[in-house]
Amino acid sequence: MALIEEHIKTGNWLFKYRSYLPILMFILYFIGLYQEQTSPLFQSTNWIIFCYCISTLGQIIRILTIAKVPTGTSGRNTKKQRATSVNKLGIYSTVRHPLYLGNYFMWLGMFMLIPILWVQVLFSLIYWIYYERIMIAEENFLQNKFGNDYSDWAEKVPAFIPSFKNYKKNPANYNMRNIIRREYTSLSAMILLFLILIQLNNGIAFNDWEINPQIKWIFIVTAIIYLLLRLLKKNTKLFR
């Protein structure tokens, strides 16, 4: 089997399980946690805020990506590749895989809670190796389905590092229902994971397992909002 064919086959398999990589990556997080507890940045309020801003940047990229895309594209499907058209406007005129770019920053912010460089470098390397295969498989699918329409666009737009020289505005309106329907899970998970990691850091590093009252109430409110939105999505037509 040619190397590119092997990457495509591997990428299609990884595509089905791409939501589980960050869970396995937390092994790296806790290795770093047990080795780095003395940095003045560790558990510093300003550093935590900075890390959260990095993750929020990733969430913003995701929102900008899905806010104007047609139905049937940029989805959360895991069983197989699918696309009804080639997205070329807006953020897709600057980078070919904006959702994976957004995911990278979301997770990077969390791993930066461990202020040690090798943790972020190793995380970035593993993330790239993992998602590079997925991107190769996706691009092979799009090339086969859309032919020159895809390849002409791909020649001008970088895969992962954005370039704004060929930016083309998307005239479509922002679809707030679509944003809430598709992103309430990732936004809620990001907030809840941040809170959990901050508490775990205190417990493991300083043996301080007392739950911070502010963290507790932010956690409860976020969880309630998540459950309400999930109920509305599953049982009403509000976000359809």
Tab-separated table of C-alpha atoms in Angstrom:
chain	number	residue	atom	x	y	z
A	1	MET	CA	0.000	0.000	0.000
A	2	ALA	CA	1.347	3.434	-0.957
A	3	LEU	CA	2.102	5.756	1.960
A	4	ILE	CA	-0.603	8.256	0.933
A	5	GLU	CA	-3.169	5.434	0.746
A	6	GLU	CA	-2.115	4.284	4.192
A	7	HIS	CA	-2.534	7.816	5.543
A	8	ILE	CA	-6.000	8.026	3.981
A	9	LYS	CA	-7.050	4.688	5.469
A	10	THR	CA	-5.677	5.652	8.881
A	11	GLY	CA	-7.263	9.092	8.633
A	12	ASN	CA	-10.715	7.656	7.930
A	13	TRP	CA	-10.385	5.432	10.986
A	14	LEU	CA	-9.166	8.288	13.194
A	15	PHE	CA	-11.991	10.491	11.857
A	16	LYS	CA	-14.522	8.214	13.556
A	17	TYR	CA	-12.799	8.549	16.933
A	18	ARG	CA	-11.460	12.107	16.756
A	19	SER	CA	-13.518	13.208	19.756
A	20	TYR	CA	-11.610	10.831	22.035
A	21	LEU	CA	-8.039	12.045	21.399
A	22	PRO	CA	-8.170	14.846	24.015
A	23	ILE	CA	-9.252	12.328	26.670
A	24	LEU	CA	-6.165	10.183	26.018
A	25	MET	CA	-4.016	13.302	25.894
A	26	PHE	CA	-4.808	14.047	29.522
A	27	ILE	CA	-2.306	11.317	30.395
A	28	LEU	CA	0.293	13.813	29.171
A	29	TYR	CA	-1.385	16.563	31.195
A	30	PHE	CA	-1.083	14.670	34.473
A	31	ILE	CA	2.518	13.623	33.783
A	32	GLY	CA	3.315	17.314	33.398
A	33	LEU	CA	1.293	18.183	36.507
A	34	TYR	CA	3.284	15.819	38.706
A	35	GLN	CA	6.567	17.259	37.382
A	36	GLU	CA	5.791	20.988	37.437
A	37	GLN	CA	4.308	22.504	40.577
A	38	THR	CA	6.839	25.215	41.418
A	39	SER	CA	6.453	27.721	38.567
A	40	PRO	CA	5.124	31.124	39.698
A	41	LEU	CA	2.640	30.861	36.827
A	42	PHE	CA	1.123	27.644	38.147
A	43	GLN	CA	-2.401	28.388	39.450
A	44	SER	CA	-1.764	32.124	39.067
A	45	THR	CA	-5.067	33.903	38.452
A	46	ASN	CA	-3.632	35.956	35.594
A	47	TRP	CA	-2.136	32.862	33.955
A	48	ILE	CA	-5.422	30.954	34.265
A	49	ILE	CA	-7.245	33.866	32.619
A	50	PHE	CA	-4.663	33.930	29.809
A	51	CYS	CA	-5.048	30.171	29.258
A	52	TYR	CA	-8.812	30.540	29.185
A	53	CYS	CA	-8.487	33.330	26.585
A	54	ILE	CA	-6.445	30.985	24.370
A	55	SER	CA	-9.193	28.365	24.593
A	56	THR	CA	-11.858	31.001	23.990
A	57	LEU	CA	-10.018	32.013	20.818
A	58	GLY	CA	-10.445	28.445	19.631
A	59	GLN	CA	-14.160	28.534	20.421
A	60	ILE	CA	-14.513	31.823	18.526
A	61	ILE	CA	-12.828	30.259	15.491
A	62	ARG	CA	-15.298	27.377	15.663
A	63	ILE	CA	-18.256	29.769	15.933
A	64	LEU	CA	-17.051	31.839	12.975
A	65	THR	CA	-16.698	28.608	11.016
A	66	ILE	CA	-20.140	27.133	11.570
A	67	ALA	CA	-22.053	30.431	11.768
A	68	LYS	CA	-22.540	30.738	7.997
A	69	VAL	CA	-21.898	27.287	6.556
A	70	PRO	CA	-24.575	25.497	4.497
A	71	THR	CA	-26.400	22.505	5.966
A	72	GLY	CA	-24.493	19.283	5.429
A	73	THR	CA	-21.011	20.755	5.787
A	74	SER	CA	-18.585	21.251	8.699
A	75	GLY	CA	-20.550	18.799	10.784
A	76	ARG	CA	-19.939	16.607	13.829
A	77	ASN	CA	-20.581	13.403	11.917
A	78	THR	CA	-18.260	10.544	12.822
A	79	LYS	CA	-19.462	7.563	10.805
A	80	LYS	CA	-18.190	8.753	7.431
A	81	GLN	CA	-17.094	11.790	5.454
A	82	ARG	CA	-19.838	13.940	3.974
A	83	ALA	CA	-20.161	17.288	2.226
A	84	THR	CA	-22.816	18.860	0.028
A	85	SER	CA	-20.565	21.649	-1.252
A	86	VAL	CA	-17.110	23.169	-0.957
A	87	ASN	CA	-17.007	26.009	1.558
A	88	LYS	CA	-14.899	28.807	0.043
A	89	LEU	CA	-16.040	32.037	1.693
A	90	GLY	CA	-15.461	33.703	5.028
A	91	ILE	CA	-13.039	31.834	7.251
A	92	TYR	CA	-12.780	29.103	4.603
A	93	SER	CA	-11.077	31.603	2.316
A	94	THR	CA	-8.253	31.870	4.877
A	95	VAL	CA	-7.734	28.261	6.016
A	96	ARG	CA	-8.968	24.868	4.807
A	97	HIS	CA	-9.520	23.242	8.219
A	98	PRO	CA	-10.727	25.994	10.583
A	99	LEU	CA	-12.610	23.635	12.899
A	100	TYR	CA	-9.445	21.684	13.658
A	101	LEU	CA	-7.559	24.953	14.118
A	102	GLY	CA	-10.217	26.041	16.608
A	103	ASN	CA	-10.022	22.704	18.419
A	104	TYR	CA	-6.256	23.076	18.687
A	105	PHE	CA	-6.470	26.403	20.506
A	106	MET	CA	-9.301	25.166	22.734
A	107	TRP	CA	-7.210	22.253	23.972
A	108	LEU	CA	-3.918	24.151	23.974
A	109	GLY	CA	-5.329	26.627	26.488
A	110	MET	CA	-6.140	23.780	28.862
A	111	PHE	CA	-2.707	22.180	28.509
A	112	MET	CA	-1.116	25.566	29.153
A	113	LEU	CA	-2.490	25.352	32.704
A	114	ILE	CA	0.663	23.268	33.191
A	115	PRO	CA	3.231	26.054	32.544
A	116	ILE	CA	5.985	23.863	31.182
A	117	LEU	CA	7.110	24.145	27.560
A	118	TRP	CA	7.630	20.474	26.750
A	119	VAL	CA	3.989	19.733	27.616
A	120	GLN	CA	2.710	22.205	25.034
A	121	VAL	CA	5.301	21.139	22.429
A	122	LEU	CA	4.507	17.443	22.829
A	123	PHE	CA	0.770	18.135	22.832
A	124	SER	CA	1.096	20.156	19.603
A	125	LEU	CA	3.175	17.434	17.944
A	126	ILE	CA	0.737	14.646	18.832
A	127	TYR	CA	-2.221	16.797	17.798
A	128	TRP	CA	-0.646	17.511	14.424
A	129	ILE	CA	0.274	13.871	13.713
A	130	TYR	CA	-3.249	12.769	14.647
A	131	TYR	CA	-5.195	15.403	12.718
A	132	GLU	CA	-2.872	15.477	9.730
A	133	ARG	CA	-4.101	11.973	8.836
A	134	ILE	CA	-7.708	13.073	9.240
A	135	MET	CA	-7.158	16.148	7.072
A	136	ILE	CA	-5.518	14.025	4.368
A	137	ALA	CA	-8.516	11.651	4.376
A	138	GLU	CA	-11.011	14.542	4.254
A	139	GLU	CA	-9.196	16.244	1.402
A	140	ASN	CA	-9.037	12.995	-0.558
A	141	PHE	CA	-12.808	12.621	-0.149
A	142	LEU	CA	-13.448	16.213	-1.268
A	143	GLN	CA	-11.057	15.917	-4.205
A	144	ASN	CA	-12.812	12.777	-5.429
A	145	LYS	CA	-16.269	14.305	-5.004
A	146	PHE	CA	-15.750	17.856	-6.291
A	147	GLY	CA	-12.685	17.521	-8.549
A	148	ASN	CA	-11.259	20.769	-9.908
A	149	ASP	CA	-13.737	22.855	-7.931
A	150	TYR	CA	-11.997	21.647	-4.762
A	151	SER	CA	-8.414	21.503	-6.032
A	152	ASP	CA	-8.527	25.055	-7.450
A	153	TRP	CA	-9.645	26.380	-4.063
A	154	ALA	CA	-7.164	24.215	-2.120
A	155	GLU	CA	-4.236	25.545	-4.154
A	156	LYS	CA	-4.912	29.063	-2.894
A	157	VAL	CA	-5.868	28.376	0.734
A	158	PRO	CA	-3.435	26.968	3.363
A	159	ALA	CA	-4.392	23.845	5.278
A	160	PHE	CA	-3.888	24.926	8.890
A	161	ILE	CA	-2.070	28.267	9.278
A	162	PRO	CA	-4.446	31.038	8.089
A	163	SER	CA	-3.570	33.498	5.347
A	164	PHE	CA	-5.788	36.534	4.766
A	165	LYS	CA	-4.439	37.628	1.391
A	166	ASN	CA	-7.282	35.900	-0.477
A	167	TYR	CA	-10.028	36.628	2.056
A	168	LYS	CA	-13.531	36.665	0.607
A	169	LYS	CA	-16.429	37.806	2.741
A	170	ASN	CA	-19.332	35.434	3.210
A	171	PRO	CA	-22.533	37.438	2.523
A	172	ALA	CA	-24.752	34.984	4.420
A	173	ASN	CA	-26.276	36.066	7.731
A	174	TYR	CA	-25.085	34.623	11.013
A	175	ASN	CA	-27.341	31.764	12.042
A	176	MET	CA	-27.599	32.053	15.839
A	177	ARG	CA	-29.791	28.986	16.132
A	178	ASN	CA	-27.198	26.957	14.282
A	179	ILE	CA	-24.422	28.341	16.482
A	180	ILE	CA	-26.242	27.439	19.710
A	181	ARG	CA	-27.403	24.053	18.404
A	182	ARG	CA	-23.944	22.971	17.323
A	183	GLU	CA	-21.646	24.706	19.794
A	184	TYR	CA	-23.397	24.638	23.180
A	185	THR	CA	-21.796	21.277	23.917
A	186	SER	CA	-18.207	22.281	23.160
A	187	LEU	CA	-18.538	25.634	24.953
A	188	SER	CA	-20.059	24.031	28.055
A	189	ALA	CA	-17.452	21.250	28.040
A	190	MET	CA	-14.635	23.782	27.760
A	191	ILE	CA	-15.858	25.762	30.767
A	192	LEU	CA	-16.527	22.682	32.880
A	193	LEU	CA	-13.161	21.103	32.035
A	194	PHE	CA	-11.330	24.298	32.947
A	195	LEU	CA	-13.031	24.353	36.339
A	196	ILE	CA	-12.308	20.669	36.966
A	197	LEU	CA	-8.638	21.019	35.992
A	198	ILE	CA	-8.156	24.059	38.241
A	199	GLN	CA	-9.583	22.113	41.186
A	200	LEU	CA	-7.501	19.023	40.376
A	201	ASN	CA	-4.372	21.144	40.116
A	202	ASN	CA	-4.978	22.523	43.591
A	203	GLY	CA	-5.764	19.110	45.012
A	204	ILE	CA	-2.851	17.223	43.487
A	205	ALA	CA	-0.208	19.945	43.801
A	206	PHE	CA	-1.169	21.519	47.139
A	207	ASN	CA	-3.439	18.877	48.694
A	208	ASP	CA	-6.167	21.526	48.758
A	209	TRP	CA	-9.354	19.680	47.828
A	210	GLU	CA	-11.738	22.305	49.168
A	211	ILE	CA	-14.030	23.443	46.362
A	212	ASN	CA	-13.756	27.134	45.627
A	213	PRO	CA	-17.257	28.689	46.028
A	214	GLN	CA	-16.927	30.732	42.821
A	215	ILE	CA	-15.853	27.672	40.838
A	216	LYS	CA	-18.717	25.668	42.346
A	217	TRP	CA	-21.383	28.159	41.287
A	218	ILE	CA	-19.941	28.688	37.817
A	219	PHE	CA	-19.911	24.906	37.422
A	220	ILE	CA	-23.527	24.552	38.579
A	221	VAL	CA	-24.828	27.402	36.386
A	222	THR	CA	-22.954	26.105	33.326
A	223	ALA	CA	-24.242	22.576	33.885
A	224	ILE	CA	-27.838	23.807	34.262
A	225	ILE	CA	-27.623	25.900	31.083
A	226	TYR	CA	-26.156	22.926	29.215
A	227	LEU	CA	-28.950	20.610	30.378
A	228	LEU	CA	-31.645	23.153	29.481
A	229	LEU	CA	-30.227	23.656	25.989
A	230	ARG	CA	-29.939	19.909	25.505
A	231	LEU	CA	-33.568	19.411	26.529
A	232	LEU	CA	-34.683	22.170	24.174
A	233	LYS	CA	-32.672	20.688	21.305
A	234	LYS	CA	-33.957	17.154	21.848
A	235	ASN	CA	-37.589	17.938	22.607
A	236	THR	CA	-38.435	21.100	20.665
A	237	LYS	CA	-37.932	22.600	17.228
A	238	LEU	CA	-36.406	25.779	18.628
A	239	PHE	CA	-32.925	25.198	17.181
A	240	ARG	CA	-33.908	23.479	13.950
